[in-house]
mmCIF file of C-alpha atoms and ligand atoms in Angstrom:
data_model
loop_
_atom_site.group_PDB
_atom_site.id
_atom_site.type_symbol
_atom_site.label_atom_id
_atom_site.label_comp_id
_atom_site.label_asym_id
_atom_site.label_seq_id
_atom_site.Cartn_x
_atom_site.Cartn_y
_atom_site.Cartn_z
ATOM 1 C CA MET H 1 64.794 81.300 49.155
ATOM 2 C CA ALA H 2 65.194 77.561 47.827
ATOM 3 C CA ALA H 3 63.761 75.008 49.923
ATOM 4 C CA PRO H 4 66.247 72.911 52.039
ATOM 5 C CA CYS H 5 66.542 69.442 50.096
ATOM 6 C CA ARG H 6 65.771 67.119 52.882
ATOM 7 C CA LEU H 7 64.308 64.092 50.795
ATOM 8 C CA ILE H 8 66.798 63.786 48.021
ATOM 9 C CA LEU H 9 66.958 60.323 46.742
ATOM 10 C CA ARG H 10 63.616 59.433 48.557
ATOM 11 C CA LEU H 11 60.702 57.902 46.882
ATOM 12 C CA ALA H 12 57.291 58.772 48.218
ATOM 13 C CA VAL H 13 53.766 57.582 47.468
ATOM 14 C CA VAL H 14 50.770 60.244 48.361
ATOM 15 C CA SER H 15 47.168 58.772 48.413
ATOM 16 C CA GLY H 16 44.755 61.672 47.774
ATOM 17 C CA GLY H 17 47.625 63.540 45.811
ATOM 18 C CA GLY H 18 45.457 64.870 43.208
ATOM 19 C CA SER H 19 43.693 67.577 45.697
ATOM 20 C CA GLY H 20 43.883 69.607 48.715
ATOM 21 C CA ILE H 21 46.387 68.552 51.343
ATOM 22 C CA GLY H 22 47.563 65.499 49.426
ATOM 23 C CA ARG H 23 48.393 67.864 46.319
ATOM 24 C CA ALA H 24 50.353 70.365 48.491
ATOM 25 C CA VAL H 25 52.290 67.396 50.125
ATOM 26 C CA CYS H 26 53.439 66.174 46.825
ATOM 27 C CA GLN H 27 54.444 69.571 45.822
ATOM 28 C CA ARG H 28 56.483 70.234 48.890
ATOM 29 C CA PHE H 29 57.991 66.716 48.867
ATOM 30 C CA ALA H 30 59.391 67.450 45.168
ATOM 31 C CA SER H 31 60.639 70.775 46.180
ATOM 32 C CA GLU H 32 62.663 68.927 48.936
ATOM 33 C CA GLY H 33 64.131 66.391 46.114
ATOM 34 C CA ALA H 34 61.926 63.617 46.525
ATOM 35 C CA SER H 35 60.515 61.485 43.413
ATOM 36 C CA VAL H 36 56.653 61.568 44.076
ATOM 37 C CA VAL H 37 53.983 59.141 43.085
ATOM 38 C CA VAL H 38 50.698 60.879 43.044
ATOM 39 C CA ALA H 39 48.062 58.421 43.778
ATOM 40 C CA ASP H 40 44.402 59.255 43.515
ATOM 41 C CA ARG H 41 41.068 57.804 42.427
ATOM 42 C CA ASN H 42 40.566 60.803 40.461
ATOM 43 C CA GLU H 43 43.002 59.983 37.826
ATOM 44 C CA GLU H 44 42.450 63.343 36.071
ATOM 45 C CA SER H 45 43.466 65.389 39.066
ATOM 46 C CA ALA H 46 46.394 63.214 39.763
ATOM 47 C CA HIS H 47 47.862 64.011 36.489
ATOM 48 C CA GLU H 48 47.141 67.759 37.116
ATOM 49 C CA THR H 49 49.232 67.245 40.288
ATOM 50 C CA LEU H 50 51.981 65.492 38.089
ATOM 51 C CA GLU H 51 51.783 68.345 35.599
ATOM 52 C CA LEU H 52 52.820 70.796 38.348
ATOM 53 C CA LEU H 53 55.450 68.651 39.778
ATOM 54 C CA SER H 54 56.835 67.946 36.239
ATOM 55 C CA ARG H 55 56.937 71.671 35.520
ATOM 56 C CA ASN H 56 58.494 72.947 38.710
ATOM 57 C CA HIS H 57 60.698 70.052 39.781
ATOM 58 C CA LYS H 58 62.441 68.531 36.754
ATOM 59 C CA GLY H 59 65.361 67.104 38.334
ATOM 60 C CA GLN H 60 63.378 64.077 39.829
ATOM 61 C CA GLU H 61 61.026 61.578 38.087
ATOM 62 C CA HIS H 62 57.551 61.683 39.169
ATOM 63 C CA MET H 63 54.499 59.605 38.448
ATOM 64 C CA ALA H 64 50.582 59.638 38.663
ATOM 65 C CA LEU H 65 48.607 56.571 38.958
ATOM 66 C CA GLY H 66 45.044 55.737 39.689
ATOM 67 C CA VAL H 67 44.049 53.899 42.819
ATOM 68 C CA ASP H 68 41.119 53.209 45.029
ATOM 69 C CA VAL H 69 42.495 52.911 48.503
ATOM 70 C CA SER H 70 39.500 50.869 49.729
ATOM 71 C CA LEU H 71 40.282 48.073 47.480
ATOM 72 C CA LYS H 72 43.020 45.789 48.464
ATOM 73 C CA ASP H 73 43.647 44.627 44.774
ATOM 74 C CA SER H 74 43.826 48.277 43.717
ATOM 75 C CA VAL H 75 46.339 49.019 46.398
ATOM 76 C CA GLY H 76 48.353 46.044 45.657
ATOM 77 C CA ARG H 77 48.600 46.966 41.785
ATOM 78 C CA LEU H 78 49.594 50.514 42.705
ATOM 79 C CA VAL H 79 52.575 49.413 44.953
ATOM 80 C CA ASN H 80 53.537 46.726 42.329
ATOM 81 C CA THR H 81 53.618 49.305 39.498
ATOM 82 C CA ILE H 82 55.626 51.604 41.682
ATOM 83 C CA GLN H 83 58.245 48.964 42.270
ATOM 84 C CA SER H 84 58.535 47.924 38.825
ATOM 85 C CA HIS H 85 58.996 51.642 37.609
ATOM 86 C CA PHE H 86 61.302 52.576 40.092
ATOM 87 C CA PHE H 87 62.840 49.313 41.112
ATOM 88 C CA GLN H 88 62.240 49.993 44.634
ATOM 89 C CA PRO H 89 59.191 50.295 46.991
ATOM 90 C CA PRO H 90 58.512 53.923 48.276
ATOM 91 C CA SER H 91 60.212 54.704 51.708
ATOM 92 C CA ILE H 92 57.716 57.603 52.458
ATOM 93 C CA CYS H 93 53.969 56.992 52.367
ATOM 94 C CA VAL H 94 51.188 59.772 53.150
ATOM 95 C CA THR H 95 47.723 58.401 53.288
ATOM 96 C CA ALA H 96 45.810 61.563 52.380
ATOM 97 C CA ALA H 97 42.719 60.007 50.373
ATOM 98 C CA GLY H 98 39.799 60.681 52.473
ATOM 99 C CA ILE H 99 36.063 61.459 52.025
ATOM 100 C CA THR H 100 33.078 62.854 54.127
ATOM 101 C CA GLN H 101 29.457 61.917 53.962
ATOM 102 C CA ASP H 102 27.804 64.043 56.742
ATOM 103 C CA GLU H 103 24.617 63.343 58.524
ATOM 104 C CA PHE H 104 23.364 63.423 62.059
ATOM 105 C CA LEU H 105 23.702 60.153 63.974
ATOM 106 C CA MET H 106 20.067 59.611 64.056
ATOM 107 C CA ASN H 107 19.789 59.884 60.178
ATOM 108 C CA MET H 108 23.116 58.405 59.215
ATOM 109 C CA THR H 109 22.548 55.302 56.720
ATOM 110 C CA GLU H 110 24.424 51.990 57.104
ATOM 111 C CA GLU H 111 25.763 52.609 53.657
ATOM 112 C CA ASP H 112 27.248 56.104 54.403
ATOM 113 C CA PHE H 113 28.579 54.982 57.534
ATOM 114 C CA ASP H 114 30.415 52.083 55.957
ATOM 115 C CA LYS H 115 31.473 54.292 52.928
ATOM 116 C CA VAL H 116 33.316 56.593 55.046
ATOM 117 C CA ILE H 117 34.995 53.754 56.918
ATOM 118 C CA GLN H 118 36.086 51.842 53.924
ATOM 119 C CA VAL H 119 37.930 54.969 52.533
ATOM 120 C CA ASN H 120 39.298 56.490 55.602
ATOM 121 C CA LEU H 121 40.120 53.698 57.790
ATOM 122 C CA LYS H 122 40.482 50.574 55.810
ATOM 123 C CA GLY H 123 42.039 52.617 52.979
ATOM 124 C CA THR H 124 44.604 53.884 55.413
ATOM 125 C CA PHE H 125 45.232 49.999 56.616
ATOM 126 C CA LEU H 126 45.479 48.647 53.304
ATOM 127 C CA LEU H 127 48.138 51.377 51.932
ATOM 128 C CA THR H 128 50.153 51.213 55.393
ATOM 129 C CA GLN H 129 50.235 47.377 55.213
ATOM 130 C CA ALA H 130 50.986 47.208 51.316
ATOM 131 C CA VAL H 131 53.809 49.933 51.812
ATOM 132 C CA SER H 132 55.492 48.497 54.820
ATOM 133 C CA LYS H 133 55.438 44.997 53.456
ATOM 134 C CA ALA H 134 57.133 45.954 50.428
ATOM 135 C CA ALA H 135 59.525 48.225 52.155
ATOM 136 C CA VAL H 136 60.341 45.294 54.500
ATOM 137 C CA ALA H 137 60.819 42.787 51.824
ATOM 138 C CA ALA H 138 63.329 45.087 49.945
ATOM 139 C CA GLY H 139 65.164 45.637 53.030
ATOM 140 C CA ILE H 140 64.678 49.479 53.100
ATOM 141 C CA SER H 141 66.276 50.472 56.214
ATOM 142 C CA LYS H 142 64.478 53.856 56.770
ATOM 143 C CA GLY H 143 60.968 54.728 56.175
ATOM 144 C CA SER H 144 58.267 57.107 57.186
ATOM 145 C CA ILE H 145 54.402 56.491 56.890
ATOM 146 C CA ILE H 146 52.201 59.445 57.771
ATOM 147 C CA THR H 147 48.749 59.162 58.203
ATOM 148 C CA VAL H 148 46.230 61.742 58.073
ATOM 149 C CA GLY H 149 43.663 61.883 60.783
ATOM 150 C CA SER H 150 41.622 64.746 61.918
ATOM 151 C CA ILE H 151 41.174 66.903 64.966
ATOM 152 C CA VAL H 152 37.454 65.664 64.999
ATOM 153 C CA GLY H 153 38.757 62.078 65.658
ATOM 154 C CA LYS H 154 39.767 63.440 69.130
ATOM 155 C CA VAL H 155 36.848 65.783 69.903
ATOM 156 C CA GLY H 156 33.955 64.588 67.715
ATOM 157 C CA ASN H 157 32.046 66.830 65.304
ATOM 158 C CA VAL H 158 28.346 67.117 65.192
ATOM 159 C CA GLY H 159 27.024 65.486 61.741
ATOM 160 C CA GLN H 160 30.407 63.325 61.330
ATOM 161 C CA ILE H 161 29.802 60.320 63.269
ATOM 162 C CA ASN H 162 31.108 58.326 60.539
ATOM 163 C CA TYR H 163 34.178 60.464 59.751
ATOM 164 C CA SER H 164 35.175 61.214 63.463
ATOM 165 C CA ALA H 165 35.122 57.404 63.940
ATOM 166 C CA SER H 166 37.213 56.677 60.928
ATOM 167 C CA LYS H 167 39.835 59.383 62.021
ATOM 168 C CA ALA H 168 40.029 58.210 65.674
ATOM 169 C CA GLY H 169 40.579 54.907 64.238
ATOM 170 C CA VAL H 170 43.414 56.271 61.886
ATOM 171 C CA GLU H 171 45.208 57.353 65.053
ATOM 172 C CA GLY H 172 45.065 53.921 66.878
ATOM 173 C CA LEU H 173 46.138 52.187 63.769
ATOM 174 C CA THR H 174 49.114 54.460 63.469
ATOM 175 C CA ARG H 175 50.309 53.955 66.989
ATOM 176 C CA THR H 176 49.973 50.287 66.523
ATOM 177 C CA ALA H 177 51.728 50.166 63.136
ATOM 178 C CA ALA H 178 54.580 52.298 64.758
ATOM 179 C CA LYS H 179 55.036 49.547 67.517
ATOM 180 C CA GLU H 180 55.109 46.938 64.924
ATOM 181 C CA LEU H 181 57.428 48.485 62.374
ATOM 182 C CA SER H 182 59.989 50.265 64.612
ATOM 183 C CA ARG H 183 62.062 47.153 64.468
ATOM 184 C CA TYR H 184 62.278 47.651 60.584
ATOM 185 C CA GLY H 185 63.279 51.298 60.869
ATOM 186 C CA ILE H 186 59.784 52.594 59.776
ATOM 187 C CA ARG H 187 58.488 55.411 61.850
ATOM 188 C CA CYS H 188 54.630 55.900 61.840
ATOM 189 C CA ASN H 189 53.258 59.108 62.734
ATOM 190 C CA CYS H 190 49.623 60.802 62.409
ATOM 191 C CA ILE H 191 48.804 64.553 61.511
ATOM 192 C CA LEU H 192 45.671 65.940 62.613
ATOM 193 C CA PRO H 193 44.506 68.920 60.503
ATOM 194 C CA GLY H 194 42.027 71.183 61.915
ATOM 195 C CA PHE H 195 40.103 73.136 59.464
ATOM 196 C CA ILE H 196 41.937 73.663 56.173
ATOM 197 C CA GLU H 197 40.880 75.395 52.882
ATOM 198 C CA SER H 198 40.451 72.482 50.267
ATOM 199 C CA PRO H 199 37.709 71.058 48.151
ATOM 200 C CA MET H 200 36.559 68.969 51.043
ATOM 201 C CA THR H 201 35.737 72.067 53.031
ATOM 202 C CA ASP H 202 34.577 74.009 50.286
ATOM 203 C CA LYS H 203 31.282 72.052 50.732
ATOM 204 C CA VAL H 204 30.988 73.439 54.320
ATOM 205 C CA PRO H 205 28.196 75.914 54.818
ATOM 206 C CA GLU H 206 29.224 79.541 55.143
ATOM 207 C CA LYS H 207 27.278 79.599 58.567
ATOM 208 C CA VAL H 208 29.325 76.790 59.833
ATOM 209 C CA ILE H 209 32.570 78.367 58.860
ATOM 210 C CA TYR H 210 31.359 81.395 60.477
ATOM 211 C CA LYS H 211 30.838 79.620 63.849
ATOM 212 C CA ILE H 212 33.969 77.786 63.838
ATOM 213 C CA THR H 213 36.500 80.534 62.743
ATOM 214 C CA PRO H 214 36.488 82.100 66.122
ATOM 215 C CA LEU H 215 37.012 78.817 67.613
ATOM 216 C CA ILE H 216 40.489 78.813 66.012
ATOM 217 C CA LEU H 217 43.192 80.661 67.922
ATOM 218 C CA MET H 218 45.133 81.570 64.799
ATOM 219 C CA GLY H 219 41.920 83.365 63.766
ATOM 220 C CA ARG H 220 41.566 81.671 60.087
ATOM 221 C CA MET H 221 41.345 78.408 58.471
ATOM 222 C CA GLY H 222 44.802 76.402 57.641
ATOM 223 C CA LYS H 223 46.453 76.358 54.241
ATOM 224 C CA PRO H 224 47.172 72.985 52.598
ATOM 225 C CA ALA H 225 50.899 74.048 52.393
ATOM 226 C CA GLU H 226 50.809 74.484 56.261
ATOM 227 C CA VAL H 227 49.927 70.632 56.615
ATOM 228 C CA ALA H 228 52.486 69.851 53.985
ATOM 229 C CA ASP H 229 55.155 71.475 55.972
ATOM 230 C CA VAL H 230 54.475 69.252 59.046
ATOM 231 C CA CYS H 231 54.460 66.057 56.589
ATOM 232 C CA THR H 232 57.804 67.064 55.410
ATOM 233 C CA PHE H 233 59.276 67.320 58.812
ATOM 234 C CA LEU H 234 57.762 63.697 59.602
ATOM 235 C CA ALA H 235 59.166 62.542 56.391
ATOM 236 C CA SER H 236 62.400 63.790 56.691
ATOM 237 C CA ASP H 237 65.241 62.918 59.129
ATOM 238 C CA ASP H 238 64.487 66.181 61.034
ATOM 239 C CA SER H 239 62.149 63.717 63.174
ATOM 240 C CA GLN H 240 64.242 60.832 63.123
ATOM 241 C CA TYR H 241 63.439 60.012 66.844
ATOM 242 C CA ILE H 242 59.572 60.713 66.633
ATOM 243 C CA THR H 243 57.318 57.786 65.935
ATOM 244 C CA GLY H 244 53.839 56.871 67.204
ATOM 245 C CA VAL H 245 52.745 60.282 67.758
ATOM 246 C CA SER H 246 49.867 62.511 66.566
ATOM 247 C CA ILE H 247 50.485 66.128 65.603
ATOM 248 C CA GLU H 248 47.681 68.758 65.505
ATOM 249 C CA VAL H 249 47.909 70.922 62.620
ATOM 250 C CA ALA H 250 45.019 73.170 63.722
ATOM 251 C CA GLY H 251 45.855 76.817 64.542
ATOM 252 C CA GLY H 252 44.736 75.872 68.204
ATOM 253 C CA LEU H 253 41.421 74.717 67.211
ATOM 254 C CA PHE H 254 39.386 73.407 70.124
ATOM 255 C CA ILE H 255 42.235 73.442 72.746
ATOM 256 C CA GLY H 256 40.117 75.445 75.197
HETATM 257 P P1 LIG U 1 40.241 66.692 49.168
HETATM 258 O O1 LIG U 1 40.626 67.928 48.637
HETATM 259 O O2 LIG U 1 38.735 66.249 48.865
HETATM 260 O O3 LIG U 1 41.164 65.489 48.695
HETATM 261 C C1 LIG U 1 40.999 64.196 48.795
HETATM 262 C C2 LIG U 1 41.476 63.374 47.720
HETATM 263 O O4 LIG U 1 41.394 61.975 48.028
HETATM 264 C C3 LIG U 1 40.600 63.766 46.335
HETATM 265 O O5 LIG U 1 41.387 63.758 45.206
HETATM 266 C C4 LIG U 1 39.757 62.539 46.383
HETATM 267 O O6 LIG U 1 39.307 62.009 44.865
HETATM 268 C C5 LIG U 1 40.618 61.197 46.886
HETATM 269 N N1 LIG U 1 40.010 60.194 47.206
HETATM 270 C C6 LIG U 1 38.903 60.010 47.772
HETATM 271 N N2 LIG U 1 38.442 58.931 47.769
HETATM 272 C C7 LIG U 1 39.632 57.964 47.467
HETATM 273 C C8 LIG U 1 39.796 56.673 47.257
HETATM 274 N N3 LIG U 1 38.783 55.697 47.740
HETATM 275 N N4 LIG U 1 40.961 56.256 46.721
HETATM 276 C C9 LIG U 1 41.876 57.181 46.392
HETATM 277 N N5 LIG U 1 41.762 58.407 46.573
HETATM 278 C C10 LIG U 1 40.333 58.930 46.905
HETATM 279 O O7 LIG U 1 40.402 66.692 50.781
HETATM 280 P P2 LIG U 1 41.436 67.413 51.697
HETATM 281 O O8 LIG U 1 40.864 68.229 52.619
HETATM 282 O O9 LIG U 1 42.621 67.526 50.830
HETATM 283 O O10 LIG U 1 41.765 66.165 52.614
HETATM 284 C C11 LIG U 1 42.831 65.255 52.781
HETATM 285 C C12 LIG U 1 42.763 64.453 53.904
HETATM 286 O O11 LIG U 1 42.965 65.305 55.060
HETATM 287 C C13 LIG U 1 41.573 63.534 54.034
HETATM 288 O O12 LIG U 1 41.792 62.451 54.696
HETATM 289 C C14 LIG U 1 40.940 64.393 54.930
HETATM 290 O O13 LIG U 1 39.937 63.680 55.685
HETATM 291 C C15 LIG U 1 41.815 64.819 55.688
HETATM 292 N N6 LIG U 1 41.475 66.232 56.676
HETATM 293 C C16 LIG U 1 40.944 67.211 56.018
HETATM 294 C C17 LIG U 1 40.869 68.371 56.706
HETATM 295 C C18 LIG U 1 40.424 69.847 56.252
HETATM 296 O O14 LIG U 1 39.855 70.717 56.819
HETATM 297 N N7 LIG U 1 40.500 69.978 54.780
HETATM 298 C C19 LIG U 1 40.650 68.403 58.025
HETATM 299 C C20 LIG U 1 41.312 67.313 58.680
HETATM 300 C C21 LIG U 1 41.391 66.178 57.988
HETATM 301 P P3 LIG U 1 37.686 62.598 44.692
HETATM 302 O O15 LIG U 1 37.781 64.054 44.164
HETATM 303 O O16 LIG U 1 37.257 61.648 43.490
HETATM 304 O O17 LIG U 1 37.015 62.528 45.908
#
């Protein structure tokens, strides 16, 4: 069955679009009629995503661009390039770029703590700021920013002192952005994935997966496409009265 076309004529940028959840979001947005800019620090994987979009969604123009979301200049260049190419800024933005650098609290180096905050939290700030400024300056009347937090930002996780802090920060950032940007017609919401199959979780040891899976009510890890479904809802007018919220996409992990 063909996907409903809820994002026709919309331009979206997806950071981390070269892999896992970001790639699934790019594919889903394109299938709903959006033009998609795949933005990733890994340019090769961004182009692989573009290849999938160009093959399967020929009706719209898509683009792949390299970006390091932790660097203001790089994010500025990304948004400028999108504007010069499409003659408009994106009205939909998903901040899926993220990293882990796991270690127990007592062994975590300052460098590894900073690295994760720089990408996950500061990167979300820089992209949210650049996209919203461009959208407001261009007079875009309807926007949706979807940030990617994590369930562990709410409940914490052993070995992820840096990551859980960064993701808790993303939730607070999103609620504040929602308050400041509602007057411009820009909605901001945060998704909180649980335990999703992706290159990021491929690194998780088997014994940890074995311990976590019974805690998931759905009894299995989630799929990137299941997170993309929720991002599509938040990007589309189906959620036009929703802003400033966090939505768990976690199969019931940690609710008990
Ligand atoms: P992934 O497969 O590792 O994808 C993340 C992508 O972001 C990679 O392509 C990565 O490039 C890119 N990236 C990393 N640092 C970047 C930077 N500074 N600038 C631009 N791009 C950068 O991970 P995923 O599982 O899809 O995760 C996507 C998001 O969901 C992340 O924010 C993650 O924290 C969040 N999340 C994931 C899960 C899960 O279970 N998978 C759960 C909760 C939240 P490289 O390949 O070069 O690193």
